[in-house]
Amino acid sequence: MSYQVPNKHIREYAVDHLYHLGLDSSMDLAGMFGDVKVVCMGGSAARMKKLAEAVRDKLGIKLPTGTEIAPIGKTDRFSLYKVGPVISVNHGMGQPSISILLHELAKLLMYARASAFTFVRIGTSGGIGVPPGSVVITTEALDGQLRAQHDLAILGSVVSRPTHFDVALCQQVLALAGSVPALLGKTMVADDFYEGQGRLDGAFCDYTEADKMAFLRRAHAAGVRNIEMEGCVFAAFCNQVGIPALDICCTLVDRLQGDQISSTPEQLLAFQEHAITVALNFVAHVVNK
Ligand code: R2B
Ligand code: URA
């Protein structure tokens, strides 16, 4: 059976405009996206183009001579690529940005009459008590108050939604990690990179190193192994619309050791490769089965 979003209002629309993707429901979306099995998303457009190329190589897909991977739709906010049954698209930074993409992607895949696909976020993060380069597969996203919920103000009231992931699916991915240092853990999600993540190195800071360490230790004791900026809304959205989801992030720093991301560009690329390797193994597992 093909995928349906729960929203009934849009069924009345003659044409639904997926404004930020530059696509609409009058287009041959079934022809373009009907076969999608995995949607990979990550922050940066350049990284997601590289991921599309890596998917092409991993799945052994040969493009016609003289052609290359090109974005579909418009690219001023998000750049979306498709290789075989895999979409690779960037979501920008933070929960408002990824939320817009998630709504439009879910509707896109409904109009495309796609079925049985998984959303995979491949990201970077700050680790807590794990060495840089570790890959954390998120079992539950916690907000900045360490609550397993995503809060959104809707029509003047706060609506809270649960932020768990499917742990059996997480374990399946862990088993595909091979030699990459990977673990399951909770992820704290902040709406800010500096104060929201307890850093001392923003433009201002009103707490002490001791305050920071006490909070990071409390988060670690609650099972948090990394901090990023999208996981709560990603989990809440996918739970709400019934799409299986994975949040696979490499850590760039151990926040118990410091705040600055000071590894060399080569090291940072190598850390990101860890998350990409795990995600590609999952993509191959899904597509080749
Ligand atoms: C990880 O890295 C970005 C901030 O540098 C943000 O998008 C995130 O979740
Ligand atoms: N992304 C984050 O959100 N935090 C980090 O510390 C590193 C990457």
PDB file of C-alpha atoms and ligand atoms in Angstrom:
ATOM      1  CA  MET A   1       0.000   0.000   0.000  1.00  0.00           C
ATOM      2  CA  SER A   2       1.319   3.433  -0.827  1.00  0.00           C
ATOM      3  CA  TYR A   3       2.140   5.955   1.868  1.00  0.00           C
ATOM      4  CA  GLN A   4      -0.433   8.531   3.112  1.00  0.00           C
ATOM      5  CA  VAL A   5       0.173  11.536   5.338  1.00  0.00           C
ATOM      6  CA  PRO A   6      -2.532  11.972   7.993  1.00  0.00           C
ATOM      7  CA  ASN A   7      -3.593  15.506   6.909  1.00  0.00           C
ATOM      8  CA  LYS A   8      -7.045  15.435   5.267  1.00  0.00           C
ATOM      9  CA  HIS A   9      -7.149  19.154   4.310  1.00  0.00           C
ATOM     10  CA  ILE A  10      -4.662  18.785   1.484  1.00  0.00           C
ATOM     11  CA  ARG A  11      -6.772  16.079  -0.203  1.00  0.00           C
ATOM     12  CA  GLU A  12      -9.080  18.900  -1.366  1.00  0.00           C
ATOM     13  CA  TYR A  13      -6.276  20.787  -3.149  1.00  0.00           C
ATOM     14  CA  ALA A  14      -6.187  20.724  -6.942  1.00  0.00           C
ATOM     15  CA  VAL A  15      -2.431  21.355  -6.733  1.00  0.00           C
ATOM     16  CA  ASP A  16      -0.261  21.232  -3.588  1.00  0.00           C
ATOM     17  CA  HIS A  17       2.852  23.411  -3.893  1.00  0.00           C
ATOM     18  CA  LEU A  18       5.911  22.038  -2.096  1.00  0.00           C
ATOM     19  CA  TYR A  19       7.258  25.553  -1.978  1.00  0.00           C
ATOM     20  CA  HIS A  20      10.749  25.014  -0.511  1.00  0.00           C
ATOM     21  CA  LEU A  21      11.472  22.051  -2.794  1.00  0.00           C
ATOM     22  CA  GLY A  22      10.272  23.823  -5.953  1.00  0.00           C
ATOM     23  CA  LEU A  23       8.013  20.868  -6.812  1.00  0.00           C
ATOM     24  CA  ASP A  24       4.218  20.461  -6.894  1.00  0.00           C
ATOM     25  CA  SER A  25       1.657  17.701  -7.024  1.00  0.00           C
ATOM     26  CA  SER A  26       0.759  18.386 -10.689  1.00  0.00           C
ATOM     27  CA  MET A  27       4.219  17.068 -11.712  1.00  0.00           C
ATOM     28  CA  ASP A  28       4.899  13.415 -12.501  1.00  0.00           C
ATOM     29  CA  LEU A  29       6.068  12.785  -8.920  1.00  0.00           C
ATOM     30  CA  ALA A  30       5.184   9.074  -9.174  1.00  0.00           C
ATOM     31  CA  GLY A  31       7.466   8.769 -12.204  1.00  0.00           C
ATOM     32  CA  MET A  32      10.234  10.672 -10.431  1.00  0.00           C
ATOM     33  CA  PHE A  33       9.992   9.334  -6.852  1.00  0.00           C
ATOM     34  CA  GLY A  34       7.610   6.341  -6.796  1.00  0.00           C
ATOM     35  CA  ASP A  35      10.457   3.861  -6.211  1.00  0.00           C
ATOM     36  CA  VAL A  36      12.078   5.650  -3.206  1.00  0.00           C
ATOM     37  CA  LYS A  37      13.154   3.305  -0.392  1.00  0.00           C
ATOM     38  CA  VAL A  38      15.514   5.474   1.647  1.00  0.00           C
ATOM     39  CA  VAL A  39      15.686   9.240   2.149  1.00  0.00           C
ATOM     40  CA  CYS A  40      19.088  10.340   3.440  1.00  0.00           C
ATOM     41  CA  MET A  41      19.279  13.820   4.924  1.00  0.00           C
ATOM     42  CA  GLY A  42      22.072  15.879   6.441  1.00  0.00           C
ATOM     43  CA  GLY A  43      22.812  19.531   7.107  1.00  0.00           C
ATOM     44  CA  SER A  44      24.986  20.641   4.229  1.00  0.00           C
ATOM     45  CA  ALA A  45      24.088  20.687   0.528  1.00  0.00           C
ATOM     46  CA  ALA A  46      27.669  19.926  -0.567  1.00  0.00           C
ATOM     47  CA  ARG A  47      27.853  16.944   1.796  1.00  0.00           C
ATOM     48  CA  MET A  48      24.555  15.552   0.480  1.00  0.00           C
ATOM     49  CA  LYS A  49      25.736  15.828  -3.141  1.00  0.00           C
ATOM     50  CA  LYS A  50      28.820  13.820  -2.127  1.00  0.00           C
ATOM     51  CA  LEU A  51      26.546  11.334  -0.371  1.00  0.00           C
ATOM     52  CA  ALA A  52      24.482  10.927  -3.557  1.00  0.00           C
ATOM     53  CA  GLU A  53      27.726  10.116  -5.411  1.00  0.00           C
ATOM     54  CA  ALA A  54      28.725   7.653  -2.678  1.00  0.00           C
ATOM     55  CA  VAL A  55      25.291   5.967  -2.922  1.00  0.00           C
ATOM     56  CA  ARG A  56      25.781   5.679  -6.699  1.00  0.00           C
ATOM     57  CA  ASP A  57      29.148   3.975  -6.156  1.00  0.00           C
ATOM     58  CA  LYS A  58      27.957   1.761  -3.283  1.00  0.00           C
ATOM     59  CA  LEU A  59      24.940   0.497  -5.255  1.00  0.00           C
ATOM     60  CA  GLY A  60      26.970   0.190  -8.492  1.00  0.00           C
ATOM     61  CA  ILE A  61      24.566   2.460 -10.375  1.00  0.00           C
ATOM     62  CA  LYS A  62      25.902   3.579 -13.754  1.00  0.00           C
ATOM     63  CA  LEU A  63      24.600   6.903 -15.045  1.00  0.00           C
ATOM     64  CA  PRO A  64      24.326   7.269 -18.834  1.00  0.00           C
ATOM     65  CA  THR A  65      27.636   8.464 -20.314  1.00  0.00           C
ATOM     66  CA  GLY A  66      27.933  12.234 -20.221  1.00  0.00           C
ATOM     67  CA  THR A  67      25.405  12.697 -17.415  1.00  0.00           C
ATOM     68  CA  GLU A  68      26.039  13.507 -13.784  1.00  0.00           C
ATOM     69  CA  ILE A  69      24.073  13.775 -10.564  1.00  0.00           C
ATOM     70  CA  ALA A  70      22.089  17.036 -10.589  1.00  0.00           C
ATOM     71  CA  PRO A  71      19.661  18.598  -8.108  1.00  0.00           C
ATOM     72  CA  ILE A  72      15.896  18.210  -8.662  1.00  0.00           C
ATOM     73  CA  GLY A  73      13.590  21.196  -8.057  1.00  0.00           C
ATOM     74  CA  LYS A  74      14.946  24.460  -6.735  1.00  0.00           C
ATOM     75  CA  THR A  75      18.089  24.802  -4.667  1.00  0.00           C
ATOM     76  CA  ASP A  76      17.841  28.099  -2.794  1.00  0.00           C
ATOM     77  CA  ARG A  77      16.891  26.369   0.503  1.00  0.00           C
ATOM     78  CA  PHE A  78      17.372  22.614   0.020  1.00  0.00           C
ATOM     79  CA  SER A  79      19.281  20.632  -2.629  1.00  0.00           C
ATOM     80  CA  LEU A  80      17.640  17.306  -3.411  1.00  0.00           C
ATOM     81  CA  TYR A  81      19.340  14.511  -5.368  1.00  0.00           C
ATOM     82  CA  LYS A  82      18.060  11.087  -6.379  1.00  0.00           C
ATOM     83  CA  VAL A  83      20.150   8.034  -7.181  1.00  0.00           C
ATOM     84  CA  GLY A  84      18.255   4.812  -7.880  1.00  0.00           C
ATOM     85  CA  PRO A  85      15.706   4.419  -5.047  1.00  0.00           C
ATOM     86  CA  VAL A  86      17.574   6.804  -2.721  1.00  0.00           C
ATOM     87  CA  ILE A  87      17.003  10.522  -2.119  1.00  0.00           C
ATOM     88  CA  SER A  88      19.861  12.566  -0.665  1.00  0.00           C
ATOM     89  CA  VAL A  89      18.843  16.023   0.521  1.00  0.00           C
ATOM     90  CA  ASN A  90      20.207  18.683   2.879  1.00  0.00           C
ATOM     91  CA  HIS A  91      18.103  20.010   5.735  1.00  0.00           C
ATOM     92  CA  GLY A  92      20.086  23.050   6.897  1.00  0.00           C
ATOM     93  CA  MET A  93      20.781  23.675  10.591  1.00  0.00           C
ATOM     94  CA  GLY A  94      18.248  23.446  13.399  1.00  0.00           C
ATOM     95  CA  GLN A  95      14.759  22.162  14.023  1.00  0.00           C
ATOM     96  CA  PRO A  96      12.728  24.824  12.139  1.00  0.00           C
ATOM     97  CA  SER A  97      14.701  24.145   8.962  1.00  0.00           C
ATOM     98  CA  ILE A  98      14.498  20.328   9.030  1.00  0.00           C
ATOM     99  CA  SER A  99      10.806  20.519  10.003  1.00  0.00           C
ATOM    100  CA  ILE A 100       9.928  22.364   6.775  1.00  0.00           C
ATOM    101  CA  LEU A 101      11.809  19.761   4.746  1.00  0.00           C
ATOM    102  CA  LEU A 102      10.131  16.858   6.579  1.00  0.00           C
ATOM    103  CA  HIS A 103       6.599  18.124   5.842  1.00  0.00           C
ATOM    104  CA  GLU A 104       7.363  18.612   2.159  1.00  0.00           C
ATOM    105  CA  LEU A 105       9.215  15.287   1.795  1.00  0.00           C
ATOM    106  CA  ALA A 106       6.398  13.285   3.407  1.00  0.00           C
ATOM    107  CA  LYS A 107       3.847  14.890   1.085  1.00  0.00           C
ATOM    108  CA  LEU A 108       6.166  14.429  -1.907  1.00  0.00           C
ATOM    109  CA  LEU A 109       6.381  10.697  -1.199  1.00  0.00           C
ATOM    110  CA  MET A 110       2.604  10.445  -0.755  1.00  0.00           C
ATOM    111  CA  TYR A 111       1.999  12.127  -4.132  1.00  0.00           C
ATOM    112  CA  ALA A 112       4.686   9.842  -5.584  1.00  0.00           C
ATOM    113  CA  ARG A 113       2.758   6.805  -4.262  1.00  0.00           C
ATOM    114  CA  ALA A 114       5.978   5.496  -2.684  1.00  0.00           C
ATOM    115  CA  SER A 115       5.722   2.791  -0.020  1.00  0.00           C
ATOM    116  CA  ALA A 116       7.888   1.360   2.750  1.00  0.00           C
ATOM    117  CA  PHE A 117      10.671   3.939   2.885  1.00  0.00           C
ATOM    118  CA  THR A 118      12.903   5.028   5.769  1.00  0.00           C
ATOM    119  CA  PHE A 119      14.153   8.512   6.673  1.00  0.00           C
ATOM    120  CA  VAL A 120      17.819   8.539   7.719  1.00  0.00           C
ATOM    121  CA  ARG A 121      19.469  11.636   9.167  1.00  0.00           C
ATOM    122  CA  ILE A 122      23.237  11.545   8.872  1.00  0.00           C
ATOM    123  CA  GLY A 123      24.734  14.276  10.994  1.00  0.00           C
ATOM    124  CA  THR A 124      27.525  15.704  13.073  1.00  0.00           C
ATOM    125  CA  SER A 125      27.319  16.195  16.820  1.00  0.00           C
ATOM    126  CA  GLY A 126      29.266  16.856  19.984  1.00  0.00           C
ATOM    127  CA  GLY A 127      29.941  13.677  21.973  1.00  0.00           C
ATOM    128  CA  ILE A 128      29.561  13.233  25.731  1.00  0.00           C
ATOM    129  CA  GLY A 129      32.059  10.755  27.139  1.00  0.00           C
ATOM    130  CA  VAL A 130      32.795   9.087  23.791  1.00  0.00           C
ATOM    131  CA  PRO A 131      35.905   9.613  21.640  1.00  0.00           C
ATOM    132  CA  PRO A 132      35.608  11.963  18.634  1.00  0.00           C
ATOM    133  CA  GLY A 133      34.727   9.956  15.535  1.00  0.00           C
ATOM    134  CA  SER A 134      32.268   7.710  17.383  1.00  0.00           C
ATOM    135  CA  VAL A 135      28.942   7.163  15.623  1.00  0.00           C
ATOM    136  CA  VAL A 136      25.897   7.509  17.865  1.00  0.00           C
ATOM    137  CA  ILE A 137      22.674   5.860  16.663  1.00  0.00           C
ATOM    138  CA  THR A 138      19.924   7.675  18.551  1.00  0.00           C
ATOM    139  CA  THR A 139      17.431   5.606  20.558  1.00  0.00           C
ATOM    140  CA  GLU A 140      15.653   8.626  22.034  1.00  0.00           C
ATOM    141  CA  ALA A 141      15.982  12.364  21.497  1.00  0.00           C
ATOM    142  CA  LEU A 142      15.866  14.592  24.594  1.00  0.00           C
ATOM    143  CA  ASP A 143      15.248  18.327  24.539  1.00  0.00           C
ATOM    144  CA  GLY A 144      17.458  20.924  26.238  1.00  0.00           C
ATOM    145  CA  GLN A 145      15.753  20.130  29.574  1.00  0.00           C
ATOM    146  CA  LEU A 146      16.508  16.405  29.049  1.00  0.00           C
ATOM    147  CA  ARG A 147      12.845  15.566  28.407  1.00  0.00           C
ATOM    148  CA  ALA A 148      11.935  12.955  25.783  1.00  0.00           C
ATOM    149  CA  GLN A 149       9.568  15.269  23.938  1.00  0.00           C
ATOM    150  CA  HIS A 150       9.386  17.890  21.236  1.00  0.00           C
ATOM    151  CA  ASP A 151       7.384  21.008  22.090  1.00  0.00           C
ATOM    152  CA  LEU A 152       5.869  23.222  19.427  1.00  0.00           C
ATOM    153  CA  ALA A 153       3.618  26.249  19.962  1.00  0.00           C
ATOM    154  CA  ILE A 154       0.551  25.664  17.760  1.00  0.00           C
ATOM    155  CA  LEU A 155      -2.303  28.217  17.728  1.00  0.00           C
ATOM    156  CA  GLY A 156      -1.044  29.686  20.982  1.00  0.00           C
ATOM    157  CA  SER A 157      -0.660  26.421  22.940  1.00  0.00           C
ATOM    158  CA  VAL A 158       2.308  24.130  23.373  1.00  0.00           C
ATOM    159  CA  VAL A 159       1.883  20.672  21.837  1.00  0.00           C
ATOM    160  CA  SER A 160       4.351  17.988  23.073  1.00  0.00           C
ATOM    161  CA  ARG A 161       5.103  14.921  20.984  1.00  0.00           C
ATOM    162  CA  PRO A 162       7.198  11.838  21.832  1.00  0.00           C
ATOM    163  CA  THR A 163      10.732  11.518  20.484  1.00  0.00           C
ATOM    164  CA  HIS A 164      11.631   7.812  20.671  1.00  0.00           C
ATOM    165  CA  PHE A 165      13.174   5.878  17.783  1.00  0.00           C
ATOM    166  CA  ASP A 166      12.581   2.208  16.930  1.00  0.00           C
ATOM    167  CA  VAL A 167      15.298   0.507  19.026  1.00  0.00           C
ATOM    168  CA  ALA A 168      15.103  -2.754  17.020  1.00  0.00           C
ATOM    169  CA  LEU A 169      15.888  -0.756  13.850  1.00  0.00           C
ATOM    170  CA  CYS A 170      18.738   1.025  15.683  1.00  0.00           C
ATOM    171  CA  GLN A 171      20.175  -2.366  16.686  1.00  0.00           C
ATOM    172  CA  GLN A 172      19.908  -3.592  13.101  1.00  0.00           C
ATOM    173  CA  VAL A 173      21.985  -0.593  11.991  1.00  0.00           C
ATOM    174  CA  LEU A 174      24.514  -1.112  14.793  1.00  0.00           C
ATOM    175  CA  ALA A 175      25.045  -4.647  13.492  1.00  0.00           C
ATOM    176  CA  LEU A 176      25.868  -3.137  10.064  1.00  0.00           C
ATOM    177  CA  ALA A 177      28.537  -0.774  11.458  1.00  0.00           C
ATOM    178  CA  GLY A 178      31.414  -3.230  10.869  1.00  0.00           C
ATOM    179  CA  SER A 179      34.706  -1.731  12.058  1.00  0.00           C
ATOM    180  CA  VAL A 180      33.280   1.775  12.580  1.00  0.00           C
ATOM    181  CA  PRO A 181      33.158   2.716  16.306  1.00  0.00           C
ATOM    182  CA  ALA A 182      29.387   2.912  16.810  1.00  0.00           C
ATOM    183  CA  LEU A 183      27.021   2.777  19.769  1.00  0.00           C
ATOM    184  CA  LEU A 184      23.370   3.268  20.656  1.00  0.00           C
ATOM    185  CA  GLY A 185      22.604   6.232  22.901  1.00  0.00           C
ATOM    186  CA  LYS A 186      20.301   9.087  23.692  1.00  0.00           C
ATOM    187  CA  THR A 187      20.814  12.397  21.916  1.00  0.00           C
ATOM    188  CA  MET A 188      20.261  15.806  23.435  1.00  0.00           C
ATOM    189  CA  VAL A 189      18.825  18.304  20.974  1.00  0.00           C
ATOM    190  CA  ALA A 190      19.501  22.013  21.395  1.00  0.00           C
ATOM    191  CA  ASP A 191      18.054  25.000  19.554  1.00  0.00           C
ATOM    192  CA  ASP A 192      21.462  26.641  19.683  1.00  0.00           C
ATOM    193  CA  PHE A 193      25.105  25.631  19.192  1.00  0.00           C
ATOM    194  CA  TYR A 194      26.578  27.762  22.007  1.00  0.00           C
ATOM    195  CA  GLU A 195      24.565  28.447  25.186  1.00  0.00           C
ATOM    196  CA  GLY A 196      21.958  25.795  24.306  1.00  0.00           C
ATOM    197  CA  GLN A 197      24.744  23.184  24.257  1.00  0.00           C
ATOM    198  CA  GLY A 198      26.409  24.553  27.398  1.00  0.00           C
ATOM    199  CA  ARG A 199      29.453  25.928  25.586  1.00  0.00           C
ATOM    200  CA  LEU A 200      31.684  28.553  27.157  1.00  0.00           C
ATOM    201  CA  ASP A 201      32.991  29.825  23.823  1.00  0.00           C
ATOM    202  CA  GLY A 202      30.070  31.832  22.395  1.00  0.00           C
ATOM    203  CA  ALA A 203      30.006  35.635  22.218  1.00  0.00           C
ATOM    204  CA  PHE A 204      28.677  35.717  25.789  1.00  0.00           C
ATOM    205  CA  CYS A 205      28.261  33.217  28.616  1.00  0.00           C
ATOM    206  CA  ASP A 206      26.731  33.713  32.065  1.00  0.00           C
ATOM    207  CA  TYR A 207      27.582  30.332  33.636  1.00  0.00           C
ATOM    208  CA  THR A 208      30.818  28.745  34.832  1.00  0.00           C
ATOM    209  CA  GLU A 209      32.900  25.786  33.677  1.00  0.00           C
ATOM    210  CA  ALA A 210      31.684  23.969  36.823  1.00  0.00           C
ATOM    211  CA  ASP A 211      28.012  24.645  35.901  1.00  0.00           C
ATOM    212  CA  LYS A 212      28.676  23.309  32.411  1.00  0.00           C
ATOM    213  CA  MET A 213      30.405  20.156  33.618  1.00  0.00           C
ATOM    214  CA  ALA A 214      27.650  19.447  36.156  1.00  0.00           C
ATOM    215  CA  PHE A 215      25.033  19.626  33.385  1.00  0.00           C
ATOM    216  CA  LEU A 216      27.034  17.511  30.907  1.00  0.00           C
ATOM    217  CA  ARG A 217      27.595  14.875  33.633  1.00  0.00           C
ATOM    218  CA  ARG A 218      23.864  14.900  34.412  1.00  0.00           C
ATOM    219  CA  ALA A 219      23.096  14.423  30.718  1.00  0.00           C
ATOM    220  CA  HIS A 220      25.644  11.574  30.503  1.00  0.00           C
ATOM    221  CA  ALA A 221      24.090   9.890  33.560  1.00  0.00           C
ATOM    222  CA  ALA A 222      20.688  10.130  31.799  1.00  0.00           C
ATOM    223  CA  GLY A 223      22.166   8.134  28.882  1.00  0.00           C
ATOM    224  CA  VAL A 224      22.964  11.045  26.551  1.00  0.00           C
ATOM    225  CA  ARG A 225      25.992  10.349  24.344  1.00  0.00           C
ATOM    226  CA  ASN A 226      25.789  13.247  21.906  1.00  0.00           C
ATOM    227  CA  ILE A 227      24.280  16.681  21.279  1.00  0.00           C
ATOM    228  CA  GLU A 228      22.915  17.952  17.978  1.00  0.00           C
ATOM    229  CA  MET A 229      20.226  20.310  16.722  1.00  0.00           C
ATOM    230  CA  GLU A 230      17.517  18.390  14.827  1.00  0.00           C
ATOM    231  CA  GLY A 231      16.748  15.061  16.521  1.00  0.00           C
ATOM    232  CA  CYS A 232      13.663  15.961  18.595  1.00  0.00           C
ATOM    233  CA  VAL A 233      11.574  17.342  15.758  1.00  0.00           C
ATOM    234  CA  PHE A 234      12.894  14.617  13.434  1.00  0.00           C
ATOM    235  CA  ALA A 235      11.759  11.853  15.824  1.00  0.00           C
ATOM    236  CA  ALA A 236       8.476  13.583  16.711  1.00  0.00           C
ATOM    237  CA  PHE A 237       7.613  14.182  13.054  1.00  0.00           C
ATOM    238  CA  CYS A 238       8.387  10.629  11.957  1.00  0.00           C
ATOM    239  CA  ASN A 239       6.402   9.195  14.906  1.00  0.00           C
ATOM    240  CA  GLN A 240       3.456  11.441  14.025  1.00  0.00           C
ATOM    241  CA  VAL A 241       3.346  10.480  10.329  1.00  0.00           C
ATOM    242  CA  GLY A 242       4.381   6.817  10.691  1.00  0.00           C
ATOM    243  CA  ILE A 243       7.710   6.902   8.851  1.00  0.00           C
ATOM    244  CA  PRO A 244      10.540   4.674  10.197  1.00  0.00           C
ATOM    245  CA  ALA A 245      13.485   6.889  11.100  1.00  0.00           C
ATOM    246  CA  LEU A 246      17.158   6.724  12.041  1.00  0.00           C
ATOM    247  CA  ASP A 247      19.416   9.468  13.397  1.00  0.00           C
ATOM    248  CA  ILE A 248      23.038   8.485  12.773  1.00  0.00           C
ATOM    249  CA  CYS A 249      25.600  11.083  13.887  1.00  0.00           C
ATOM    250  CA  CYS A 250      29.355  11.132  14.204  1.00  0.00           C
ATOM    251  CA  THR A 251      30.844  13.039  17.123  1.00  0.00           C
ATOM    252  CA  LEU A 252      33.399  15.770  16.356  1.00  0.00           C
ATOM    253  CA  VAL A 253      34.516  16.503  19.917  1.00  0.00           C
ATOM    254  CA  ASP A 254      34.135  15.050  23.415  1.00  0.00           C
ATOM    255  CA  ARG A 255      32.359  17.805  25.317  1.00  0.00           C
ATOM    256  CA  LEU A 256      33.696  16.447  28.638  1.00  0.00           C
ATOM    257  CA  GLN A 257      37.134  17.472  27.311  1.00  0.00           C
ATOM    258  CA  GLY A 258      36.306  20.852  25.723  1.00  0.00           C
ATOM    259  CA  ASP A 259      34.039  22.992  23.583  1.00  0.00           C
ATOM    260  CA  GLN A 260      36.002  23.949  20.490  1.00  0.00           C
ATOM    261  CA  ILE A 261      35.909  21.865  17.324  1.00  0.00           C
ATOM    262  CA  SER A 262      39.654  21.979  16.813  1.00  0.00           C
ATOM    263  CA  SER A 263      40.433  18.818  14.845  1.00  0.00           C
ATOM    264  CA  THR A 264      42.025  19.319  11.429  1.00  0.00           C
ATOM    265  CA  PRO A 265      39.769  19.465   8.344  1.00  0.00           C
ATOM    266  CA  GLU A 266      41.145  16.014   7.386  1.00  0.00           C
ATOM    267  CA  GLN A 267      40.211  14.543  10.782  1.00  0.00           C
ATOM    268  CA  LEU A 268      36.743  16.108  10.649  1.00  0.00           C
ATOM    269  CA  LEU A 269      36.162  14.590   7.201  1.00  0.00           C
ATOM    270  CA  ALA A 270      37.316  11.208   8.502  1.00  0.00           C
ATOM    271  CA  PHE A 271      34.873  11.448  11.445  1.00  0.00           C
ATOM    272  CA  GLN A 272      32.009  12.269   9.055  1.00  0.00           C
ATOM    273  CA  GLU A 273      32.989   9.314   6.875  1.00  0.00           C
ATOM    274  CA  HIS A 274      32.203   7.056   9.844  1.00  0.00           C
ATOM    275  CA  ALA A 275      28.533   8.100   9.900  1.00  0.00           C
ATOM    276  CA  ILE A 276      28.371   7.941   6.104  1.00  0.00           C
ATOM    277  CA  THR A 277      29.798   4.395   6.076  1.00  0.00           C
ATOM    278  CA  VAL A 278      27.180   3.190   8.561  1.00  0.00           C
ATOM    279  CA  ALA A 279      24.376   4.894   6.610  1.00  0.00           C
ATOM    280  CA  LEU A 280      25.605   3.494   3.280  1.00  0.00           C
ATOM    281  CA  ASN A 281      25.698  -0.009   4.742  1.00  0.00           C
ATOM    282  CA  PHE A 282      22.075   0.449   5.789  1.00  0.00           C
ATOM    283  CA  VAL A 283      21.116   1.813   2.348  1.00  0.00           C
ATOM    284  CA  ALA A 284      22.746  -1.186   0.625  1.00  0.00           C
ATOM    285  CA  HIS A 285      21.041  -3.563   3.080  1.00  0.00           C
ATOM    286  CA  VAL A 286      17.599  -2.063   2.291  1.00  0.00           C
ATOM    287  CA  VAL A 287      18.049  -1.687  -1.457  1.00  0.00           C
ATOM    288  CA  ASN A 288      19.679  -5.068  -2.102  1.00  0.00           C
ATOM    289  CA  LYS A 289      17.266  -7.179  -0.046  1.00  0.00           C
TER     290      LYS A 289
HETATM  291  C1  R2B B   1      25.065  19.437  13.956  1.00  0.00           C
HETATM  292  O1  R2B B   1      25.898  20.297  13.381  1.00  0.00           O
HETATM  293  C2  R2B B   1      25.193  21.529  13.111  1.00  0.00           C
HETATM  294  C3  R2B B   1      25.800  22.635  13.929  1.00  0.00           C
HETATM  295  O2  R2B B   1      27.166  22.756  13.659  1.00  0.00           O
HETATM  296  C4  R2B B   1      23.749  21.227  13.414  1.00  0.00           C
HETATM  297  O3  R2B B   1      22.943  21.160  12.251  1.00  0.00           O
HETATM  298  C5  R2B B   1      23.821  19.899  14.006  1.00  0.00           C
HETATM  299  O4  R2B B   1      22.733  19.229  14.395  1.00  0.00           O
HETATM  300  N1  URA B   2      27.075  19.861  15.941  1.00  0.00           N
HETATM  301  C1  URA B   2      26.516  20.274  17.107  1.00  0.00           C
HETATM  302  O1  URA B   2      25.320  20.616  17.128  1.00  0.00           O
HETATM  303  N2  URA B   2      27.294  20.299  18.213  1.00  0.00           N
HETATM  304  C2  URA B   2      28.582  19.961  18.188  1.00  0.00           C
HETATM  305  O2  URA B   2      29.255  20.048  19.221  1.00  0.00           O
HETATM  306  C3  URA B   2      29.153  19.541  16.972  1.00  0.00           C
HETATM  307  C4  URA B   2      28.363  19.500  15.862  1.00  0.00           C
END
